[in-house]
PDB file of C-alpha atoms and ligand atoms in Angstrom:
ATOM      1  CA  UNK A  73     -40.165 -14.541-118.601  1.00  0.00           C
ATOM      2  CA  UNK A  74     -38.102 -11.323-117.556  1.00  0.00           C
ATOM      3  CA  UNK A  75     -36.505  -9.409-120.790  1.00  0.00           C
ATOM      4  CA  UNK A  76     -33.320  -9.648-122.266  1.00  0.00           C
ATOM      5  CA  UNK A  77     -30.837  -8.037-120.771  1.00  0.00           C
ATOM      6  CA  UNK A  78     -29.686  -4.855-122.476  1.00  0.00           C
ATOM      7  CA  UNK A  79     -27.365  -4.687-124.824  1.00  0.00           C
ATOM      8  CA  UNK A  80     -23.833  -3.216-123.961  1.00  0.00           C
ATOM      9  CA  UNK A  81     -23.014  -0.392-126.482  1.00  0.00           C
ATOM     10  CA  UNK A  82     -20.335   1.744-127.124  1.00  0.00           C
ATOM     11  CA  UNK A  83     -20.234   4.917-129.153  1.00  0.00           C
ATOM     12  CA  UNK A  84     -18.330   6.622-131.244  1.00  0.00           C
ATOM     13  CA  UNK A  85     -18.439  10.115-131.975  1.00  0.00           C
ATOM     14  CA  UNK A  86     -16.697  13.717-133.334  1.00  0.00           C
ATOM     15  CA  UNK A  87     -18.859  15.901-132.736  1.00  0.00           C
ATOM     16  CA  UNK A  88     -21.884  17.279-132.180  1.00  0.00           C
ATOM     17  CA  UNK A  89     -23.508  14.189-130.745  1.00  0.00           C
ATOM     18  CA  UNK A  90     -27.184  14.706-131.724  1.00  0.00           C
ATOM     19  CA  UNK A  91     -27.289  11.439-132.800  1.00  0.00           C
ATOM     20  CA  UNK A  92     -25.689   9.937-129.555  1.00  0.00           C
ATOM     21  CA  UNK A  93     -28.363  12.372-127.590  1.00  0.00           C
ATOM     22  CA  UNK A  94     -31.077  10.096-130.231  1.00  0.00           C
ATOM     23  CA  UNK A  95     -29.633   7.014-128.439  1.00  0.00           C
ATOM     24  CA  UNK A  96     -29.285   8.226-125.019  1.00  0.00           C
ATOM     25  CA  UNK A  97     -32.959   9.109-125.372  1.00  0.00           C
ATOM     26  CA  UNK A  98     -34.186   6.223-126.927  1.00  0.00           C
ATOM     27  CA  UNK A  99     -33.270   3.000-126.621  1.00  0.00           C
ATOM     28  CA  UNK A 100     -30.403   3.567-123.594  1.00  0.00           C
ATOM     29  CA  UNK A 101     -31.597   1.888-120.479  1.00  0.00           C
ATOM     30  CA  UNK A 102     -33.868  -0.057-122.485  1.00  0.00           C
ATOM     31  CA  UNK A 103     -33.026  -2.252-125.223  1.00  0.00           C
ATOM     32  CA  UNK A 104     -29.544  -1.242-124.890  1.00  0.00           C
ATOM     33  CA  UNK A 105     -27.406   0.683-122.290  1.00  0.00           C
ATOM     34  CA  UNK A 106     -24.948   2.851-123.433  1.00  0.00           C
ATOM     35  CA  UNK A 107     -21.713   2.202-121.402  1.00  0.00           C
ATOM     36  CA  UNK A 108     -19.129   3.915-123.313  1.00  0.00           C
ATOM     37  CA  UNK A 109     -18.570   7.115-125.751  1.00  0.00           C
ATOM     38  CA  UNK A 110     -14.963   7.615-127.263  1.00  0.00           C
ATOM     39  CA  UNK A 111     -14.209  10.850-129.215  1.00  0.00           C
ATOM     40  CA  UNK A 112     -11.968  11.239-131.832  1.00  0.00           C
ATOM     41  CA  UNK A 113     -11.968  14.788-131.161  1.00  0.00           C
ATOM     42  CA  UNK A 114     -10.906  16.057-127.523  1.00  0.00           C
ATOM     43  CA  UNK A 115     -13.618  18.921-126.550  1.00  0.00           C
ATOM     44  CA  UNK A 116     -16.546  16.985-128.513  1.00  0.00           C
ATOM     45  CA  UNK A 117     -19.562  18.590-127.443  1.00  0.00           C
ATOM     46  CA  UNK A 118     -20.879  14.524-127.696  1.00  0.00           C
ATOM     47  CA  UNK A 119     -19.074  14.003-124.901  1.00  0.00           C
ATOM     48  CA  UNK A 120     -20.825  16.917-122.583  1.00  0.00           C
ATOM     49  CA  UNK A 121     -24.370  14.644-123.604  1.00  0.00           C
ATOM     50  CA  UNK A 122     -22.820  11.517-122.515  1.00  0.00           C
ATOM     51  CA  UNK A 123     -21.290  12.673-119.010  1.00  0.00           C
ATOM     52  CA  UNK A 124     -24.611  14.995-118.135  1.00  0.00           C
ATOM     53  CA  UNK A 125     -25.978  10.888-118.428  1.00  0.00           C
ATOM     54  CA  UNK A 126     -23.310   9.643-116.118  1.00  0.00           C
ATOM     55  CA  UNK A 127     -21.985   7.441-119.469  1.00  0.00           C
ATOM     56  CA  UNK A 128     -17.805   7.005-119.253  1.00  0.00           C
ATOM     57  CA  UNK A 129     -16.080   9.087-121.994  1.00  0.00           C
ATOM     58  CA  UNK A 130     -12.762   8.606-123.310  1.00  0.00           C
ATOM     59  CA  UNK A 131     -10.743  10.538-125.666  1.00  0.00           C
ATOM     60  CA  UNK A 132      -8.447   9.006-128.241  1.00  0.00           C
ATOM     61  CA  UNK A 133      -7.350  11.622-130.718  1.00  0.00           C
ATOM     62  CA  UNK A 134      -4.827  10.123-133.804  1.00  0.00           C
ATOM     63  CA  UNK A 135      -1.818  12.129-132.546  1.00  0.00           C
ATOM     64  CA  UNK A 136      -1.791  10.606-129.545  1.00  0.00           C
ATOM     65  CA  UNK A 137      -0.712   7.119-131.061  1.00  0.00           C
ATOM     66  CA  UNK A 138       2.649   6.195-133.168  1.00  0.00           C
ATOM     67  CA  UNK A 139       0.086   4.664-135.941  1.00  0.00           C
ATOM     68  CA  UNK A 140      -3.586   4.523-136.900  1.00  0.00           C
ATOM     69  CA  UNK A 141      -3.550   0.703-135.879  1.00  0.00           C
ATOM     70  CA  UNK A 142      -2.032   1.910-132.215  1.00  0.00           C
ATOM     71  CA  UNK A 143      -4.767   4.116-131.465  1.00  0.00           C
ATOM     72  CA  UNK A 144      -7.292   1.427-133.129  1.00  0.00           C
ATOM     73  CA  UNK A 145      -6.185  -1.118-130.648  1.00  0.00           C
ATOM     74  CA  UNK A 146      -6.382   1.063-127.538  1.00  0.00           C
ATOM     75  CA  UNK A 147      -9.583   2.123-128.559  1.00  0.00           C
ATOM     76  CA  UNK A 148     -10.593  -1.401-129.011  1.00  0.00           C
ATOM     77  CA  UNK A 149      -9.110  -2.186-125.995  1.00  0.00           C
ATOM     78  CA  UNK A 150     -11.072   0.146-123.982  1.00  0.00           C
ATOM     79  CA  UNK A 151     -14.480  -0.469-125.041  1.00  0.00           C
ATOM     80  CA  UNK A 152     -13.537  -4.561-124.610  1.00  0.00           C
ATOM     81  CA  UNK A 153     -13.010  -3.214-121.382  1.00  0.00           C
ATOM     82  CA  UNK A 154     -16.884  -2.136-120.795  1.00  0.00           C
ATOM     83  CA  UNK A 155     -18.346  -5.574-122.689  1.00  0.00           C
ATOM     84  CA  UNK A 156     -19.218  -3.537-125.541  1.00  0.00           C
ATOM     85  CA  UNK A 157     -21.392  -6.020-127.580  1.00  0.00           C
ATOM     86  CA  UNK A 158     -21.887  -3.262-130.198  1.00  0.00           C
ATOM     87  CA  UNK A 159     -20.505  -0.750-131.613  1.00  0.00           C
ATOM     88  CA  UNK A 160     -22.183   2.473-133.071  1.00  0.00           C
ATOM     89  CA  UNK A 161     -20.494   5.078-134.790  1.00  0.00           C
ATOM     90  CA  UNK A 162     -22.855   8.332-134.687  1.00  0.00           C
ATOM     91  CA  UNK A 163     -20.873  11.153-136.530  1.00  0.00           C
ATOM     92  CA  UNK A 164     -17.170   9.443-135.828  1.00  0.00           C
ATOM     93  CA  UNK A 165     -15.369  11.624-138.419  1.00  0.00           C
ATOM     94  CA  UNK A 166     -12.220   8.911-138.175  1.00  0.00           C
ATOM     95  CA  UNK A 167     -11.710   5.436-140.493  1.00  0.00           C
ATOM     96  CA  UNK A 168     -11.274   2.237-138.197  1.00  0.00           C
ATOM     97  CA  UNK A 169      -9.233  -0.531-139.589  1.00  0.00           C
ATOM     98  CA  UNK A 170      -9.029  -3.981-139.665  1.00  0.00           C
ATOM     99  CA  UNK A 171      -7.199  -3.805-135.497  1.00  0.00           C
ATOM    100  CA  UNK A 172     -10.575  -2.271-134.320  1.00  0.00           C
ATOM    101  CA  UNK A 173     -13.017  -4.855-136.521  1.00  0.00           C
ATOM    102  CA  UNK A 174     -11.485  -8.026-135.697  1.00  0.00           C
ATOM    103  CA  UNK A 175     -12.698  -7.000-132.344  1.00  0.00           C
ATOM    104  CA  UNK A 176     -15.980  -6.584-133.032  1.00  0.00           C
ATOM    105  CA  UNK A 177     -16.929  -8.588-136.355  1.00  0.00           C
ATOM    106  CA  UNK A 178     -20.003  -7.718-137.496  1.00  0.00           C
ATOM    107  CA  UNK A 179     -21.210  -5.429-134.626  1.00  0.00           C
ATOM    108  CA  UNK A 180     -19.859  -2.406-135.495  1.00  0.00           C
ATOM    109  CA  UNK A 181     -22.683  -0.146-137.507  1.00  0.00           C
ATOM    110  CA  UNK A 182     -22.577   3.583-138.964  1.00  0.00           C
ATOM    111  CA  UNK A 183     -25.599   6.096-139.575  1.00  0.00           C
ATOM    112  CA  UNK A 184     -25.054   8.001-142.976  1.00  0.00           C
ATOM    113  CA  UNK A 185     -26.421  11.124-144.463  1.00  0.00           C
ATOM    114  CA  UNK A 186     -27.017   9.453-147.738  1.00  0.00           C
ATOM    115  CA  UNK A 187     -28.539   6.218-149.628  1.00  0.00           C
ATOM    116  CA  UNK A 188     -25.601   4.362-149.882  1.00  0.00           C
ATOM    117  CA  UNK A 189     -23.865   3.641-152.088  1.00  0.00           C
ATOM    118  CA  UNK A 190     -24.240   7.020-153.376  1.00  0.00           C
ATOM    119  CA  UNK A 191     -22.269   9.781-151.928  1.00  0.00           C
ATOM    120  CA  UNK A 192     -19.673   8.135-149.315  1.00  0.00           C
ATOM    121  CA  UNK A 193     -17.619   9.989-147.121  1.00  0.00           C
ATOM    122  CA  UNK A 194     -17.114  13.042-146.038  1.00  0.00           C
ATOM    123  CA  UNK A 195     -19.847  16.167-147.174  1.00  0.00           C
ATOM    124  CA  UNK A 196     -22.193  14.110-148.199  1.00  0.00           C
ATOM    125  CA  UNK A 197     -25.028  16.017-148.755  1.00  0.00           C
ATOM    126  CA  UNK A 198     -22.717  18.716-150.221  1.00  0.00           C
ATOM    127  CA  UNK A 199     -21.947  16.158-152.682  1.00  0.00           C
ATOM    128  CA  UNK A 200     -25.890  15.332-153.268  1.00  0.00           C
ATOM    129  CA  UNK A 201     -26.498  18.847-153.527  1.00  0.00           C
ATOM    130  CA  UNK A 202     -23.866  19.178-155.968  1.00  0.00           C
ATOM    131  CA  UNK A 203     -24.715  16.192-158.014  1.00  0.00           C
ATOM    132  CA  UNK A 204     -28.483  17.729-158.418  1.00  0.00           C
ATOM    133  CA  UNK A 205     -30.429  14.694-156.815  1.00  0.00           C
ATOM    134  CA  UNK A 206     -33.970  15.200-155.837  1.00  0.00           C
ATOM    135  CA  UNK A 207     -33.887  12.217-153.205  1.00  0.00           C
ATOM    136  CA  UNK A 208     -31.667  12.310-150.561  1.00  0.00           C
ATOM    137  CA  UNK A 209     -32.222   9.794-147.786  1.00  0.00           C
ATOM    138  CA  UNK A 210     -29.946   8.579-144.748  1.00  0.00           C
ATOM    139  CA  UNK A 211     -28.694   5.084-144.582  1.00  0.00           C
ATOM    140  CA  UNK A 212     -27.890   3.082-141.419  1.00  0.00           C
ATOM    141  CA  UNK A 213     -25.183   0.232-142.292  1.00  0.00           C
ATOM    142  CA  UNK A 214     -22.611  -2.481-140.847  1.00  0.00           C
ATOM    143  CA  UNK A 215     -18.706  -1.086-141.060  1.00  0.00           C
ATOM    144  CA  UNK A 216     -16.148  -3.144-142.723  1.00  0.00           C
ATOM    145  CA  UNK A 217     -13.143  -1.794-143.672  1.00  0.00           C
ATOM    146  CA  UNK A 218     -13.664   0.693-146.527  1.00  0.00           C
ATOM    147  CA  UNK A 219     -15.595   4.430-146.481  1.00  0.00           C
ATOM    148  CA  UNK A 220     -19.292   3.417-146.163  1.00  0.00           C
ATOM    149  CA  UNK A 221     -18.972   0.078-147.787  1.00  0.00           C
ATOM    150  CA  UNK A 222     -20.606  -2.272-145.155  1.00  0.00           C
ATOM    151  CA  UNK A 223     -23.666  -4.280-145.826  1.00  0.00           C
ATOM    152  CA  UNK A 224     -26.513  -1.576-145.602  1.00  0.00           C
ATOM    153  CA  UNK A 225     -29.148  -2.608-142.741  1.00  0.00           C
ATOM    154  CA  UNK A 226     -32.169  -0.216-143.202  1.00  0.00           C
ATOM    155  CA  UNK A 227     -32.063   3.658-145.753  1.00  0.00           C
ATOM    156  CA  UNK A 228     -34.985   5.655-145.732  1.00  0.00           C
ATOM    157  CA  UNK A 229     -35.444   8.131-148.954  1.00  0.00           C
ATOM    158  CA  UNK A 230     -36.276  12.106-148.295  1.00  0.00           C
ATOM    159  CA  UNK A 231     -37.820  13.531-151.476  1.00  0.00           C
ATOM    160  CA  UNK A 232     -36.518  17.391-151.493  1.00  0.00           C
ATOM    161  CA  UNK A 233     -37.308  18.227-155.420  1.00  0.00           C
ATOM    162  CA  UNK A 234     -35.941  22.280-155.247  1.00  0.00           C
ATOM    163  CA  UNK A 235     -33.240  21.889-152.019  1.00  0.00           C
ATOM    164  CA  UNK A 236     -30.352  24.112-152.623  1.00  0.00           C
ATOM    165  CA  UNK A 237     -29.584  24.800-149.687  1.00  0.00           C
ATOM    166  CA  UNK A 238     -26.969  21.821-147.389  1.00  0.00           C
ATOM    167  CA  UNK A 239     -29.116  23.224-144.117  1.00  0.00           C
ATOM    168  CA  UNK A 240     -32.057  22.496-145.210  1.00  0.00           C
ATOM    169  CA  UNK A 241     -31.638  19.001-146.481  1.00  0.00           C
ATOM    170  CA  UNK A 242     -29.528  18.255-143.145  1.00  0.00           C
ATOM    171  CA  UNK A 243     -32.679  20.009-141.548  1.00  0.00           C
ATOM    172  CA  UNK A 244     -34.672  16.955-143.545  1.00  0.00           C
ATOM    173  CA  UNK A 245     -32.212  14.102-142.597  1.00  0.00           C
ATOM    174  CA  UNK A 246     -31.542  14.830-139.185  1.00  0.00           C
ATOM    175  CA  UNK A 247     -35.169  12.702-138.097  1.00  0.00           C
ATOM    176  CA  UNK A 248     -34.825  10.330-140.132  1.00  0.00           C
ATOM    177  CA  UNK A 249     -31.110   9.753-138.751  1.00  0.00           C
ATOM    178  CA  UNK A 250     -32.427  10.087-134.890  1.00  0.00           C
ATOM    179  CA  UNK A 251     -35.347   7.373-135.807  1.00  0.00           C
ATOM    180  CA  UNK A 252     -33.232   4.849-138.100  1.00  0.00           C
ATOM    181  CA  UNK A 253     -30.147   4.583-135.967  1.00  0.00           C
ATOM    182  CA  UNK A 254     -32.192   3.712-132.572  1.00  0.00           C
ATOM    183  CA  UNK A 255     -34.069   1.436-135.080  1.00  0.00           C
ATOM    184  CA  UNK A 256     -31.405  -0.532-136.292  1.00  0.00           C
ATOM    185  CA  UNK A 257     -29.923  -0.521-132.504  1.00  0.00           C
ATOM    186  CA  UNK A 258     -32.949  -2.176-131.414  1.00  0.00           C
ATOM    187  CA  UNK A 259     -32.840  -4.708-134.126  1.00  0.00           C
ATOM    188  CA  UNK A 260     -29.171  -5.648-133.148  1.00  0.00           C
ATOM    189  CA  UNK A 261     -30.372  -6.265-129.644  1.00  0.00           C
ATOM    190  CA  UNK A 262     -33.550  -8.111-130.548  1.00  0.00           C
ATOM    191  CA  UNK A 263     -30.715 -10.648-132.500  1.00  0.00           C
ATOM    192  CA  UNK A 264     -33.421  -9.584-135.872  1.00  0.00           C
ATOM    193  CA  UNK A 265     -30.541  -8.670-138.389  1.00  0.00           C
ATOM    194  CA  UNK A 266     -29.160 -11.661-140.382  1.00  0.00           C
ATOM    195  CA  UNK A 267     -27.136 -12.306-143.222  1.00  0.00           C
ATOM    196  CA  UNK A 268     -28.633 -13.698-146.723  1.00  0.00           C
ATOM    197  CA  UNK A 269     -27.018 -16.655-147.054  1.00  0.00           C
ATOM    198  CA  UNK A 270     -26.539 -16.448-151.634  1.00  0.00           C
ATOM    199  CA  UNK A 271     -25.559 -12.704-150.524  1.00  0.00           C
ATOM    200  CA  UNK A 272     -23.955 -12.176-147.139  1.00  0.00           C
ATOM    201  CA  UNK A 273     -23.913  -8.302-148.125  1.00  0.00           C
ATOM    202  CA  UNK A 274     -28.066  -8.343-147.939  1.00  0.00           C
ATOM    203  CA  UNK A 275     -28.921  -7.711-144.688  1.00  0.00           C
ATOM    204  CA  UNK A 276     -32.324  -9.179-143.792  1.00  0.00           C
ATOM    205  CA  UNK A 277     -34.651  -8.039-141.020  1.00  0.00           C
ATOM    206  CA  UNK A 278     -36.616  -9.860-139.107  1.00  0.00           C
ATOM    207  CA  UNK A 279     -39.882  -8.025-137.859  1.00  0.00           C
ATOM    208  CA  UNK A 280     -43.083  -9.176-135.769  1.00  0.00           C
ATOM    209  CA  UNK A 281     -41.562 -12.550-136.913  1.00  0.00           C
ATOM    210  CA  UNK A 282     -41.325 -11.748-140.910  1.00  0.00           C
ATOM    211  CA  UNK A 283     -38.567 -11.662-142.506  1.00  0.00           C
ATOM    212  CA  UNK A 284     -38.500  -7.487-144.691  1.00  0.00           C
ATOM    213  CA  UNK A 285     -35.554  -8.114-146.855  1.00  0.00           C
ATOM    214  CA  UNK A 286     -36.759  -4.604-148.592  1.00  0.00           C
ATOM    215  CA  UNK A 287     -33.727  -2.596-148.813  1.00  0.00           C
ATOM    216  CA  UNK A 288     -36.019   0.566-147.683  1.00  0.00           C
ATOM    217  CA  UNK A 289     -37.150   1.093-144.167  1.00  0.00           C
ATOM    218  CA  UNK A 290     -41.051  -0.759-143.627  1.00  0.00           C
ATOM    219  CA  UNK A 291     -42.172   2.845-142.936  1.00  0.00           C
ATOM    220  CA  UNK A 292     -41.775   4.437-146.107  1.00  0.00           C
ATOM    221  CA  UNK A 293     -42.313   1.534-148.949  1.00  0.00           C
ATOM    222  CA  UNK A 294     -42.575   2.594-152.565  1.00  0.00           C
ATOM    223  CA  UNK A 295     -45.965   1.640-152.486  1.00  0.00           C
ATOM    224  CA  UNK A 296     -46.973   3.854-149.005  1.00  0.00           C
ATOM    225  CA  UNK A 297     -45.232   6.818-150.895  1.00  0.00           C
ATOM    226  CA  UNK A 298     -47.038   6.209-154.045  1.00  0.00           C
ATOM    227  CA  UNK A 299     -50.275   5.812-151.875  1.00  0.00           C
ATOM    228  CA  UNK A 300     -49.714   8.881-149.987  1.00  0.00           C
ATOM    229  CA  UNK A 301     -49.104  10.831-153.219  1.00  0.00           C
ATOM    230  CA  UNK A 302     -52.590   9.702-154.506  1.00  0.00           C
ATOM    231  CA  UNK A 303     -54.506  10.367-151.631  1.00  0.00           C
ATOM    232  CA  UNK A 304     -52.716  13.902-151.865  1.00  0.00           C
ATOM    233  CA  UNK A 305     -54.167  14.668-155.087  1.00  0.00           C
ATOM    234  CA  UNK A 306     -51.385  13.440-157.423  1.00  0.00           C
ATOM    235  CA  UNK A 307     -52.496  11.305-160.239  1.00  0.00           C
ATOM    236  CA  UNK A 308     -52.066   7.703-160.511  1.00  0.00           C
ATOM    237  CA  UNK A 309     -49.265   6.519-162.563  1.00  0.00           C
ATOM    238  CA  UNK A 310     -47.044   9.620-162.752  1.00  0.00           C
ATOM    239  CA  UNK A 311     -45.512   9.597-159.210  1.00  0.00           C
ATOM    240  CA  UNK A 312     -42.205   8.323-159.277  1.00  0.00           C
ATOM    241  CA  UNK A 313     -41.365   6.551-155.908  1.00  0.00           C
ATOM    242  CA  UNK A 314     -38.154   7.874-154.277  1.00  0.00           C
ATOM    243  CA  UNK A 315     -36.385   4.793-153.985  1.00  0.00           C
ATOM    244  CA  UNK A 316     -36.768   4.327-157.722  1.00  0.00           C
ATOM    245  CA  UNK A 317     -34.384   7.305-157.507  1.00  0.00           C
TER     246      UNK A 317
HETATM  247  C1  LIG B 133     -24.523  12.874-138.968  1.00  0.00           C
HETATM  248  O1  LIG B 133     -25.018  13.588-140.064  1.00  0.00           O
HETATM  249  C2  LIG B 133     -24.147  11.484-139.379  1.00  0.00           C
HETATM  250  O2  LIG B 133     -24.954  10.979-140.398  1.00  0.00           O
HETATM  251  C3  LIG B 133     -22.742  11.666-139.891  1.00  0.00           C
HETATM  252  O3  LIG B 133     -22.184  12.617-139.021  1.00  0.00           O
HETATM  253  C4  LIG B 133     -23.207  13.443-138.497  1.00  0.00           C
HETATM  254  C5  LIG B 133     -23.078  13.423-136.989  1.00  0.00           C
HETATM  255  O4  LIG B 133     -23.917  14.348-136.358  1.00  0.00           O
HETATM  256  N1  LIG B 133     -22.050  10.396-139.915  1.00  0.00           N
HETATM  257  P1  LIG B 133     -24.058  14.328-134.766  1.00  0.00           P
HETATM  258  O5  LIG B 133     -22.671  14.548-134.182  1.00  0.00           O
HETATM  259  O6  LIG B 133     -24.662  13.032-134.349  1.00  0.00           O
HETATM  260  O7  LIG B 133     -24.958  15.497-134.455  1.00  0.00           O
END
């Protein structure tokens, strides 16, 4: 039987685009091809990654629209356009509304620096930082219509003890976002996210035919941390897994 075909998916960015470069490297022409990348921002360094791929760019700044729900529907519009089956937004510094999500229900997904729901929004490690956590983590989850409300689809805890410093814990985060967010790509296109039935905001996973409803990413379970830590040296029974924050 030949594979599935891949996945059409647009992204969204503001930025930077190391994330997008993740995807582009990854899972594009693979699992999924990347067909689109809109910017929020006109200039975007994101968008130099996607054209050096031969990916279509688009800018669609807010000023450029009479209202938020305007520009949403263009936007929407456009990536309709290119059969977008999902939609990724990797460092899109811009909130979409209910116009753009109709469009795509349940196929729009976010990477996060933070384990959600802790810290949303903008500066989020800033906020972590400030808040004197000694976990920090990245979360990858589904966008509805609030600031990093959606159903969360996979986290995976960081434990920095002494950071003080917001480039070093983005220094910590930025791997774990480049790994999770092709991760959770690949499970969209693989159809192996579903929705707990007594709790449509659990998101379960299905992997090498199991279902891992464990809200923390199968690499790094409590009990590998807690394992790790003991084979390290550290004594049973006093190592506090991360995701018991
Ligand atoms: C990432 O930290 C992501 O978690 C947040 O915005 C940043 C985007 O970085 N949503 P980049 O543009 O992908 O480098």
């Amino acid at each position: 039987m030949s594979p599935p075909a891949p996945l059409p998916v647009g992204v969204l960015v503001s930025g930077t685009g190391t994330n997008l470069q993740a995807l582009l490297d990854s899972v594009h022409g693979h699992e999924a091809e990347i067909v689109a990348v809109a910017s929020s921002r006109v200039g975007a360094p994101a968008l130099e990654r996607a054209a050096a791929r031969g990916v279509p760019t688009a800018v669609f700044t807010r000023g450029d629209y009479a209202s938020r729900k305007a520009r949403d529907e263009a936007l929407a519009d456009w990536l309709a356009e290119r059969h977008v089956a999902l939609v990724v937004l990797a460092g899109f510094m811009d909130l979409l509304g209910e116009p753009f999500l109709d469009r795509f229900p349940d196929a729009v997904i976010n990477v996060h620096p933070s384990l959600l729901p802790a810290f949303p929004g903008l500066h989020a490690i800033e906020q972590a930082l400030e808040y004197g956590v000694k976990v920090f983590g990245v979360s990858v989850h589904f966008v509805d219509a609030g600031l990093d409300t959606g159903p969360v689809i996979l986290q995976r805890p960081v434990s920095l003890p002494s950071a003080g410093d917001p480039d070093e814990v983005l220094a910590a985060l930025r791997p774990l976002e480049h790994t999770l967010l092709p991760e959770a790509v690949r499970l969209f296109a693989r159809g192996a996210l579903s929705r707990d039935p007594a709790n449509p905001r659990r998101v379960l996973v299905e992997r090498a035919g199991q279902l891992d409803d464990s809200a923390v990413d199968a690499s790094e379970r409590p009990g590998q941390v807690r394992d790790r830590a003991a084979a390290a040296g550290g004594a049973a029974g006093t190592v506090r897994d991360p995701a018991e924050g």
